[in-house]
XYZ file of C-alpha atoms in Angstrom:
578
model
C -20.604 -7.571 26.351
C -20.956 -11.084 24.982
C -20.977 -12.103 21.344
C -21.562 -15.429 19.591
C -18.322 -16.307 17.824
C -16.711 -19.033 15.791
C -13.636 -20.458 17.459
C -11.497 -18.997 14.666
C -13.149 -15.603 15.100
C -12.486 -15.763 18.845
C -8.806 -16.407 18.172
C -8.710 -13.253 16.068
C -10.426 -11.331 18.843
C -7.903 -12.682 21.327
C -5.047 -11.495 19.130
C -6.645 -8.059 18.933
C -7.145 -7.826 22.685
C -3.584 -9.079 23.274
C -2.143 -6.177 21.301
C -0.805 -8.212 18.370
C 0.891 -6.132 15.694
C 1.649 -8.695 12.947
C -0.409 -11.688 11.757
C 0.533 -14.086 8.960
C -0.862 -17.258 7.429
C -1.262 -19.478 4.423
C -4.944 -20.450 4.043
C -5.873 -23.995 4.962
C -9.096 -25.440 6.311
C -9.951 -25.414 9.209
C -7.640 -22.495 10.140
C -8.343 -20.064 7.272
C -10.853 -17.759 8.959
C -8.472 -16.830 11.783
C -6.441 -14.482 9.627
C -9.448 -13.360 7.598
C -11.043 -12.105 10.829
C -7.746 -10.592 11.981
C -7.554 -8.632 8.718
C -10.728 -6.781 9.740
C -8.931 -5.137 12.675
C -7.148 -2.024 11.486
C -4.636 -2.092 14.341
C -3.081 -5.350 13.126
C -0.983 -5.848 10.004
C -2.165 -9.082 8.335
C -0.922 -10.941 5.283
C -1.246 -14.127 3.289
C 2.222 -15.582 2.869
C 3.346 -17.814 -0.030
C 3.490 -20.769 2.359
C 3.508 -21.641 6.059
C 7.290 -21.591 6.389
C 7.444 -18.019 5.168
C 4.457 -17.094 7.325
C 6.237 -18.347 10.448
C 9.494 -16.664 9.484
C 7.740 -13.313 9.073
C 6.109 -13.750 12.472
C 9.469 -14.663 14.008
C 10.987 -11.531 12.496
C 8.207 -9.397 13.930
C 8.790 -10.993 17.331
C 12.528 -10.352 17.180
C 11.643 -6.782 16.228
C 9.760 -6.447 19.489
C 6.128 -6.892 18.392
C 3.608 -9.476 19.463
C 2.958 -11.654 16.406
C 0.772 -14.609 15.468
C 0.820 -17.055 12.570
C -1.875 -19.586 11.622
C -1.954 -22.795 9.617
C -3.586 -26.188 9.378
C -1.880 -29.311 10.645
C -0.184 -30.288 7.381
C 0.987 -26.706 7.038
C 2.947 -27.152 10.250
C 5.038 -29.718 8.365
C 6.008 -26.993 5.900
C 6.887 -24.662 8.770
C 8.777 -27.309 10.744
C 12.243 -26.039 9.853
C 11.940 -22.598 11.488
C 9.650 -24.071 14.185
C 12.364 -26.245 15.673
C 14.920 -23.448 15.704
C 12.710 -20.652 17.023
C 12.283 -22.932 20.019
C 15.998 -22.365 20.615
C 16.128 -18.625 19.916
C 13.092 -17.792 21.982
C 11.268 -14.519 21.432
C 11.361 -10.808 22.062
C 7.739 -9.810 21.517
C 5.377 -12.690 22.219
C 5.014 -15.267 19.422
C 1.971 -17.549 19.037
C 1.677 -20.288 16.413
C -1.892 -21.408 15.732
C -2.332 -24.892 14.316
C -5.704 -26.461 13.456
C -5.895 -30.256 13.340
C -8.583 -32.060 11.371
C -9.751 -35.268 13.100
C -11.954 -37.102 10.644
C -10.183 -35.541 7.662
C -13.087 -33.320 6.643
C -10.777 -31.452 4.267
C -7.314 -32.946 4.663
C -5.133 -35.716 3.343
C -4.268 -37.171 6.777
C -5.135 -37.010 10.508
C -1.787 -35.776 11.770
C -1.700 -34.911 15.491
C 0.196 -31.642 15.991
C 0.833 -32.329 19.659
C 3.773 -34.420 18.512
C 5.364 -31.251 17.155
C 5.043 -29.556 20.524
C 6.902 -32.422 22.179
C 9.493 -32.779 19.415
C 10.276 -29.058 19.188
C 10.098 -28.479 22.966
C 7.462 -25.801 22.585
C 4.561 -25.425 25.060
C 1.103 -26.067 23.602
C -2.316 -24.879 24.788
C -5.659 -26.344 23.700
C -8.977 -24.489 24.237
C -12.350 -26.256 24.552
C -14.712 -23.528 23.271
C -14.710 -20.074 21.714
C -14.364 -18.248 25.050
C -11.251 -20.246 25.845
C -10.010 -19.764 22.278
C -9.944 -16.027 22.948
C -8.680 -16.257 26.513
C -5.944 -18.763 25.712
C -4.513 -16.518 23.001
C -4.024 -13.779 25.569
C -2.602 -16.266 28.046
C -0.302 -17.641 25.342
C 1.272 -14.226 24.776
C 1.778 -13.812 28.510
C 3.476 -17.209 28.751
C 5.511 -16.572 25.608
C 7.085 -13.445 27.038
C 7.369 -14.780 30.597
C 9.246 -17.948 29.564
C 10.937 -16.566 26.428
C 9.389 -19.163 24.150
C 7.034 -19.408 21.192
C 3.698 -20.960 22.143
C 1.692 -23.396 20.027
C -2.100 -23.206 20.349
C -3.957 -26.202 18.955
C -7.494 -26.107 17.600
C -9.470 -28.891 15.977
C -12.139 -28.536 13.306
C -14.937 -28.794 15.864
C -13.552 -25.823 17.849
C -12.580 -23.745 14.808
C -15.980 -24.016 13.167
C -18.424 -24.122 16.071
C -19.844 -21.123 17.906
C -20.216 -20.187 21.549
C -20.539 -16.987 23.547
C -17.452 -14.860 24.112
C -17.004 -11.992 26.559
C -15.602 -9.019 24.638
C -12.942 -6.891 26.314
C -10.925 -3.848 25.409
C -7.558 -4.359 23.701
C -4.376 -4.088 25.722
C -1.922 -1.310 25.010
C 1.264 -3.245 24.265
C 4.303 -1.249 23.293
C 7.013 -2.578 21.029
C 9.815 -4.091 23.039
C 13.237 -2.569 22.447
C 15.348 -4.386 19.878
C 18.809 -5.366 21.060
C 21.287 -7.159 18.853
C 22.089 -10.515 20.492
C 23.848 -12.984 18.191
C 24.188 -15.572 20.945
C 20.383 -15.705 21.118
C 19.281 -15.147 17.532
C 22.118 -16.577 15.393
C 21.873 -20.360 15.619
C 25.334 -21.466 14.560
C 26.333 -24.702 16.291
C 28.314 -22.990 19.054
C 25.359 -20.811 19.993
C 22.731 -23.511 19.434
C 24.440 -25.937 21.805
C 24.143 -23.374 24.597
C 20.590 -22.475 23.683
C 19.557 -26.157 23.779
C 20.477 -26.210 27.460
C 18.297 -23.148 28.026
C 15.399 -24.829 26.195
C 15.595 -27.888 28.446
C 15.731 -25.732 31.581
C 12.733 -23.786 30.312
C 10.677 -26.927 29.797
C 11.567 -28.233 33.262
C 10.510 -24.926 34.772
C 7.225 -24.920 32.849
C 6.532 -28.539 33.814
C 6.817 -27.584 37.492
C 4.766 -24.414 37.050
C 2.055 -26.127 34.958
C 0.393 -27.692 38.001
C -0.414 -24.259 39.403
C -1.532 -22.668 36.139
C -5.205 -21.737 36.153
C -5.737 -23.209 32.679
C -5.112 -26.669 34.178
C -7.884 -27.310 36.679
C -9.240 -30.283 38.615
C -12.948 -30.457 39.400
C -13.493 -33.107 42.095
C -16.961 -34.671 42.376
C -17.660 -38.410 42.383
C -14.267 -39.941 43.217
C -15.133 -43.384 41.874
C -14.660 -42.224 38.290
C -12.599 -39.431 36.753
C -11.428 -38.133 33.390
C -8.315 -36.364 32.183
C -9.077 -34.547 28.954
C -8.652 -31.375 26.906
C -10.145 -29.574 23.927
C -13.495 -30.584 22.468
C -13.526 -34.037 24.198
C -13.909 -32.099 27.481
C -17.368 -31.003 26.305
C -18.380 -34.600 25.581
C -17.170 -35.728 29.011
C -19.146 -32.980 30.796
C -22.269 -33.883 28.814
C -22.139 -37.626 29.475
C -20.600 -37.660 32.988
C -21.764 -34.443 34.728
C -21.126 -35.897 38.204
C -17.671 -37.333 37.522
C -14.383 -35.753 38.573
C -12.566 -34.085 35.698
C -9.030 -32.812 35.269
C -9.217 -30.398 32.346
C -5.899 -29.647 30.722
C -5.514 -26.248 29.101
C -1.827 -26.909 28.532
C -1.273 -30.231 26.773
C 2.514 -29.854 26.669
C 4.276 -29.955 29.046
C 1.810 -31.847 31.210
C 1.236 -30.807 34.837
C 2.753 -33.948 36.319
C 2.162 -33.127 39.993
C -1.476 -32.200 39.355
C -2.088 -35.372 37.352
C -0.481 -37.568 40.033
C -2.613 -35.922 42.701
C -5.770 -36.433 40.615
C -5.002 -40.096 39.999
C -4.320 -40.658 43.715
C -7.767 -39.330 44.660
C -9.893 -40.910 41.921
C -10.456 -44.662 41.775
C -10.803 -45.112 38.014
C -9.281 -42.623 35.574
C -9.936 -42.438 31.847
C -7.930 -40.414 29.331
C -10.165 -38.885 26.662
C -8.179 -37.432 23.763
C -8.852 -37.496 20.025
C -6.265 -38.958 17.650
C -3.013 -40.187 19.201
C -2.575 -41.415 22.844
C -0.074 -38.677 23.639
C -1.374 -37.802 27.104
C -2.152 -41.420 27.944
C 1.302 -42.717 27.093
C 3.046 -40.051 29.178
C 0.864 -40.719 32.182
C 1.341 -44.468 31.915
C 5.112 -43.908 31.694
C 4.885 -42.416 35.198
C 3.491 -45.715 36.499
C -0.088 -44.490 36.860
C -3.020 -46.776 36.086
C -5.269 -45.095 33.511
C -7.371 -46.305 30.608
C -7.932 -44.768 27.188
C -7.223 -46.045 23.717
C -7.989 -49.659 24.599
C -11.609 -48.465 24.758
C -11.520 -45.641 22.247
C -10.075 -45.078 18.797
C -7.162 -43.166 17.289
C -9.256 -42.382 14.226
C -11.706 -39.557 13.585
C -13.721 -37.357 15.899
C -15.200 -38.448 19.224
C -18.791 -37.788 20.319
C -20.937 -37.970 23.428
C -22.590 -41.112 22.044
C -19.206 -42.775 21.648
C -18.415 -42.219 25.330
C -21.814 -43.587 26.356
C -21.304 -46.763 24.374
C -17.599 -47.365 25.071
C -17.346 -46.329 28.742
C -20.867 -46.539 30.160
C -21.356 -49.714 28.112
C -24.889 -48.698 27.216
C -26.488 -49.780 23.990
C -28.060 -46.622 22.611
C -29.783 -48.621 19.907
C -28.946 -45.913 17.456
C -30.568 -46.294 14.097
C -28.346 -47.192 11.216
C -28.100 -44.142 8.984
C -30.234 -44.248 5.878
C -28.293 -45.202 2.797
C -28.374 -42.135 0.602
C -27.244 -41.878 -2.991
C -23.553 -41.061 -3.024
C -22.651 -37.542 -4.055
C -18.919 -37.496 -4.684
C -17.295 -34.062 -4.808
C -17.171 -32.718 -8.337
C -15.682 -29.782 -10.181
C -18.183 -26.928 -10.439
C -20.225 -26.401 -13.579
C -18.121 -24.214 -15.841
C -14.856 -24.954 -13.997
C -11.926 -24.369 -16.385
C -10.094 -27.379 -14.925
C -12.673 -29.771 -16.425
C -11.567 -28.890 -19.925
C -7.944 -29.713 -19.054
C -8.785 -33.136 -17.685
C -11.073 -33.948 -20.584
C -8.322 -33.127 -23.071
C -5.728 -35.108 -21.126
C -8.017 -38.117 -21.086
C -8.707 -37.759 -24.776
C -4.965 -37.668 -25.476
C -4.265 -40.619 -23.185
C -2.051 -38.680 -20.784
C -1.217 -39.450 -17.159
C -0.728 -36.731 -14.549
C 0.961 -36.285 -11.196
C -1.242 -33.961 -9.162
C -1.337 -31.589 -6.229
C -3.588 -30.173 -3.512
C -6.427 -27.914 -4.657
C -9.748 -27.896 -6.527
C -8.116 -29.653 -9.444
C -7.594 -32.717 -7.230
C -11.300 -33.414 -7.856
C -10.343 -34.242 -11.432
C -8.963 -37.538 -10.107
C -12.517 -38.892 -9.733
C -14.894 -40.443 -12.242
C -15.552 -39.823 -15.031
C -12.472 -37.712 -15.784
C -9.917 -39.763 -13.815
C -7.318 -37.151 -14.641
C -4.760 -37.677 -11.856
C -2.516 -40.604 -11.011
C -1.014 -39.212 -7.773
C -1.625 -36.578 -5.092
C 0.579 -36.495 -1.985
C 1.090 -32.970 -0.695
C 1.406 -29.308 -1.654
C 3.946 -28.935 -4.448
C 4.604 -32.656 -4.910
C 3.368 -32.953 -8.495
C 6.463 -31.504 -10.195
C 9.033 -33.340 -8.109
C 7.164 -36.626 -8.458
C 7.053 -36.439 -12.241
C 10.763 -35.683 -12.224
C 11.265 -38.758 -10.067
C 9.251 -40.926 -12.461
C 11.429 -39.686 -15.303
C 14.627 -40.524 -13.424
C 13.264 -43.978 -12.637
C 11.932 -44.924 -16.066
C 13.551 -42.570 -18.564
C 12.451 -39.522 -20.540
C 10.537 -41.525 -23.163
C 8.264 -42.899 -20.452
C 7.010 -39.454 -19.389
C 6.044 -38.378 -22.898
C 2.581 -39.472 -21.866
C 2.731 -37.582 -18.576
C 2.288 -34.047 -17.246
C 2.340 -32.616 -13.752
C -0.626 -30.479 -12.697
C -0.489 -27.729 -10.100
C -2.550 -24.624 -9.278
C -1.285 -21.056 -9.233
C -1.361 -20.684 -5.449
C 0.157 -24.117 -4.894
C 2.872 -23.411 -7.465
C 3.859 -20.322 -5.490
C 3.518 -22.240 -2.196
C 6.004 -24.993 -2.984
C 6.019 -25.790 -6.694
C 8.707 -23.304 -7.701
C 11.516 -25.273 -6.105
C 10.319 -28.430 -7.865
C 10.546 -26.628 -11.212
C 14.039 -25.368 -10.362
C 14.967 -28.960 -9.562
C 13.738 -30.182 -12.962
C 15.802 -27.540 -14.764
C 18.886 -27.988 -12.612
C 18.895 -31.768 -12.961
C 18.175 -31.725 -16.690
C 14.698 -33.197 -16.629
C 12.121 -32.804 -19.382
C 8.845 -32.669 -17.458
C 5.837 -30.849 -18.848
C 4.273 -28.811 -16.056
C 0.711 -27.495 -16.362
C -0.067 -24.572 -14.034
C -3.843 -24.267 -13.780
C -4.085 -20.555 -13.072
C -7.618 -19.683 -11.957
C -6.510 -16.426 -10.322
C -7.345 -17.435 -6.775
C -6.776 -19.940 -4.002
C -9.987 -21.757 -4.794
C -10.494 -24.721 -2.499
C -10.065 -22.789 0.744
C -12.498 -20.069 -0.286
C -10.963 -17.685 -2.823
C -8.084 -16.186 -0.889
C -5.632 -13.939 -2.694
C -2.072 -15.039 -3.413
C 1.033 -13.413 -4.951
C -0.181 -14.305 -8.463
C -3.463 -12.383 -8.083
C -1.982 -8.950 -7.425
C -4.210 -8.245 -4.418
C -3.347 -8.417 -0.707
C -5.311 -9.961 2.141
C -6.627 -6.501 3.003
C -7.860 -5.997 -0.582
C -5.134 -3.610 -1.690
C -3.627 -3.782 -5.161
C -0.002 -4.878 -5.076
C 2.790 -6.264 -7.246
C 1.483 -9.235 -9.219
C 3.753 -12.218 -9.650
C 4.312 -12.843 -13.382
C 4.244 -16.629 -13.711
C 5.573 -16.565 -17.287
C 8.625 -14.489 -16.374
C 9.153 -16.521 -13.237
C 9.239 -19.799 -15.176
C 11.557 -18.285 -17.769
C 13.835 -16.929 -15.063
C 14.466 -20.387 -13.590
C 15.502 -21.694 -17.008
C 12.307 -22.854 -18.746
C 12.644 -21.859 -22.393
C 9.254 -23.173 -23.479
C 6.447 -21.393 -21.628
C 2.998 -21.252 -23.268
C -0.168 -19.627 -21.989
C -3.447 -21.058 -23.252
C -7.141 -20.603 -22.574
C -8.684 -23.922 -21.456
C -11.807 -23.179 -23.471
C -9.835 -22.922 -26.714
C -9.772 -26.646 -27.074
C -7.672 -26.986 -30.199
C -4.915 -24.772 -28.793
C -4.977 -26.670 -25.513
C -4.661 -30.048 -27.195
C -1.863 -28.807 -29.428
C 0.033 -27.424 -26.456
C -0.222 -30.692 -24.509
C 0.657 -32.854 -27.496
C 3.641 -30.769 -28.525
C 5.190 -30.018 -25.138
C 5.074 -33.593 -23.879
C 7.106 -34.714 -26.878
C 9.877 -32.134 -26.465
C 13.155 -33.279 -24.920
C 13.378 -30.368 -22.496
C 11.285 -29.053 -19.605
C 8.283 -26.941 -20.488
C 5.414 -25.139 -18.790
C 1.855 -24.701 -20.007
C -0.012 -22.018 -18.069
C -3.714 -22.758 -18.467
C -5.311 -19.476 -17.532
C -9.003 -18.817 -16.911
C -10.638 -17.398 -13.787
C -12.513 -19.582 -11.331
C -16.112 -19.658 -12.516
C -17.308 -18.748 -9.019
C -15.438 -15.449 -9.252
C -17.701 -14.279 -12.065
C -20.068 -12.000 -10.183
C -21.813 -10.614 -13.255
C -24.776 -12.899 -12.558
C -25.447 -13.208 -16.266
C -24.693 -16.403 -18.216
C -25.498 -17.625 -21.705
C -26.852 -21.109 -21.054
C -27.126 -24.240 -23.160
C -29.894 -26.747 -23.711
C -30.148 -30.192 -25.305
C -32.337 -30.533 -28.377
C -34.217 -33.804 -27.778
C -34.839 -34.337 -31.463
C -31.140 -34.239 -32.297
C -29.862 -36.020 -29.192
C -28.798 -39.621 -29.957
C -28.435 -40.529 -26.286
C -24.771 -41.444 -26.847
C -23.769 -40.165 -23.387
C -20.666 -38.283 -24.541
C -21.756 -35.163 -22.655
C -21.993 -37.178 -19.412
C -18.324 -38.082 -19.711
C -17.453 -34.500 -18.823
C -18.714 -35.027 -15.281
C -20.467 -31.661 -15.352
C -23.055 -31.434 -12.540
C -25.360 -29.428 -14.826
C -25.828 -32.333 -17.246
C -28.074 -35.217 -16.215
C -30.405 -37.872 -17.500
C -33.960 -37.381 -16.261
C -36.779 -39.780 -17.122
C -34.599 -41.241 -19.852
C -33.925 -37.893 -21.462
C -30.626 -36.019 -21.488
C -31.014 -32.497 -20.167
C -29.083 -29.512 -18.826
C -30.027 -28.012 -15.460
C -30.493 -24.321 -16.199
C -29.937 -23.435 -12.535
C -26.353 -24.716 -12.782
C -25.295 -24.160 -16.393
C -23.020 -21.184 -16.949
C -22.581 -21.710 -20.683
C -18.901 -22.680 -20.744
C -19.698 -24.588 -23.962
C -17.462 -27.519 -23.139
C -20.421 -29.840 -23.756
C -21.126 -28.181 -27.102
C -17.665 -29.177 -28.252
C -18.046 -32.872 -27.385
C -21.503 -33.398 -28.938
C -21.044 -34.867 -32.429
C -24.685 -34.310 -33.346
C -24.920 -30.571 -32.629
C -27.681 -31.332 -30.168
C -26.463 -28.813 -27.578
C -27.144 -25.159 -28.278
C -27.263 -21.825 -26.545
C -30.668 -21.091 -25.146
C -30.436 -17.631 -23.691
C -29.220 -15.610 -20.775
C -29.753 -16.322 -17.089
C -29.412 -13.373 -14.738
């Protein structure tokens, strides 16, 4: 039976058919749906972990325990998991271990275009790369076979275009995979220097063996047609090559590390002109050129963004497609939702003249006009450490006009250690945890602070107040962002105190309110003085239409933030929308 599947859904199906027992992840676009689909299979244990490092460690533990396990993350998440990644390469596995990583060429929802293939090379871990949903499922099963055959974890790389596009997938029955026996083996699983030195030799022998075997693996295949022109490619660029050059010879790589050297040399010896088509970095191209082979790639193509069939036509076929210049549309920058509790925080910070170091999440949108509420945003958990660094550089008086801003999920992910650092090193940062009771930007996933598991079961809820107190914060306040006076007082007071403090700003994400009933506001035209104060909130429900200020009743949820900023009492409640 065939079924139309997202690439991420096909990965989950592959894990199910491969007999996986344990699946872990921290949500991150474009990888999030993998574990959400896995959670629907009752035979697999699935969990959100506090961060990617923990997720990988849990999967490693399950593997050592004899079970097939899988963990999933986006490309920047692999940075967080890099510490155990490099060492599990040395220990190898017991039950098969697959690490899914989803890169984001074009940065549709990421802060950089990192190419995860570098990690495969650096950590000496084999990497597979599927080109459609069918391969996404098949490669997962193949990855577990290779993992156990060669005693190695396997990286499987997706890109956004594979994760979020659909194609037909042949459904098969799941394999019956028994737990492998656990045997204590400190020389294999305890990586003290004396053991690690010996394991490093084994890792190098393993990679040499896989390099030799790669040329005969079915996932690496050469399709010889017109020998005047050929392409070496993998992943989604393979689809573009087949569309534009249907008669050309193609060497499709299913394994992008290690490369099948013998197969590539044979292909290049038979084809007159060979192009390397790979998105992002020239990783395949540089290796092939290092072997003395004449190929062409990045001198024609780019290391930035996604490729397309049109790009190949223009850059390689040298045809002018005379594509129309896209119409210039009014810009629609991303904004905080109408009724978002974060808007109130940024408005108050701006009113008080405060600066903020920021983090990754919905609240990052507060950096944009008109709120301009963030000064920095680097990576998950960076806000607290960066403010501490500013204090150490410029003194405690300087940061009396500063706070760090972090979400509840991000605080659990990697903010806790930053707070411990502030306390330990006698800083006086004011940290604002914007607790909206969800992991908002990736689609409302649960986290340890919500008290609900990935499978929807109630569980122990992390108490953020007690946690902050336990690491040494004596001043912890919880405020409602819609109680404006209390919020302003908390910010003003805590930033002036010569010790670290935490303000937990707690209100649920507006999108989680499923009641469907809101008390809305309207603008009284007779009282409105057209001062524009309400526009400074950046609320998408407030607009100026035909010269008149108005509130869009399809968007307004009646948070009343605009009521508080109108000096002329021109904004009032109008009624209930269901």
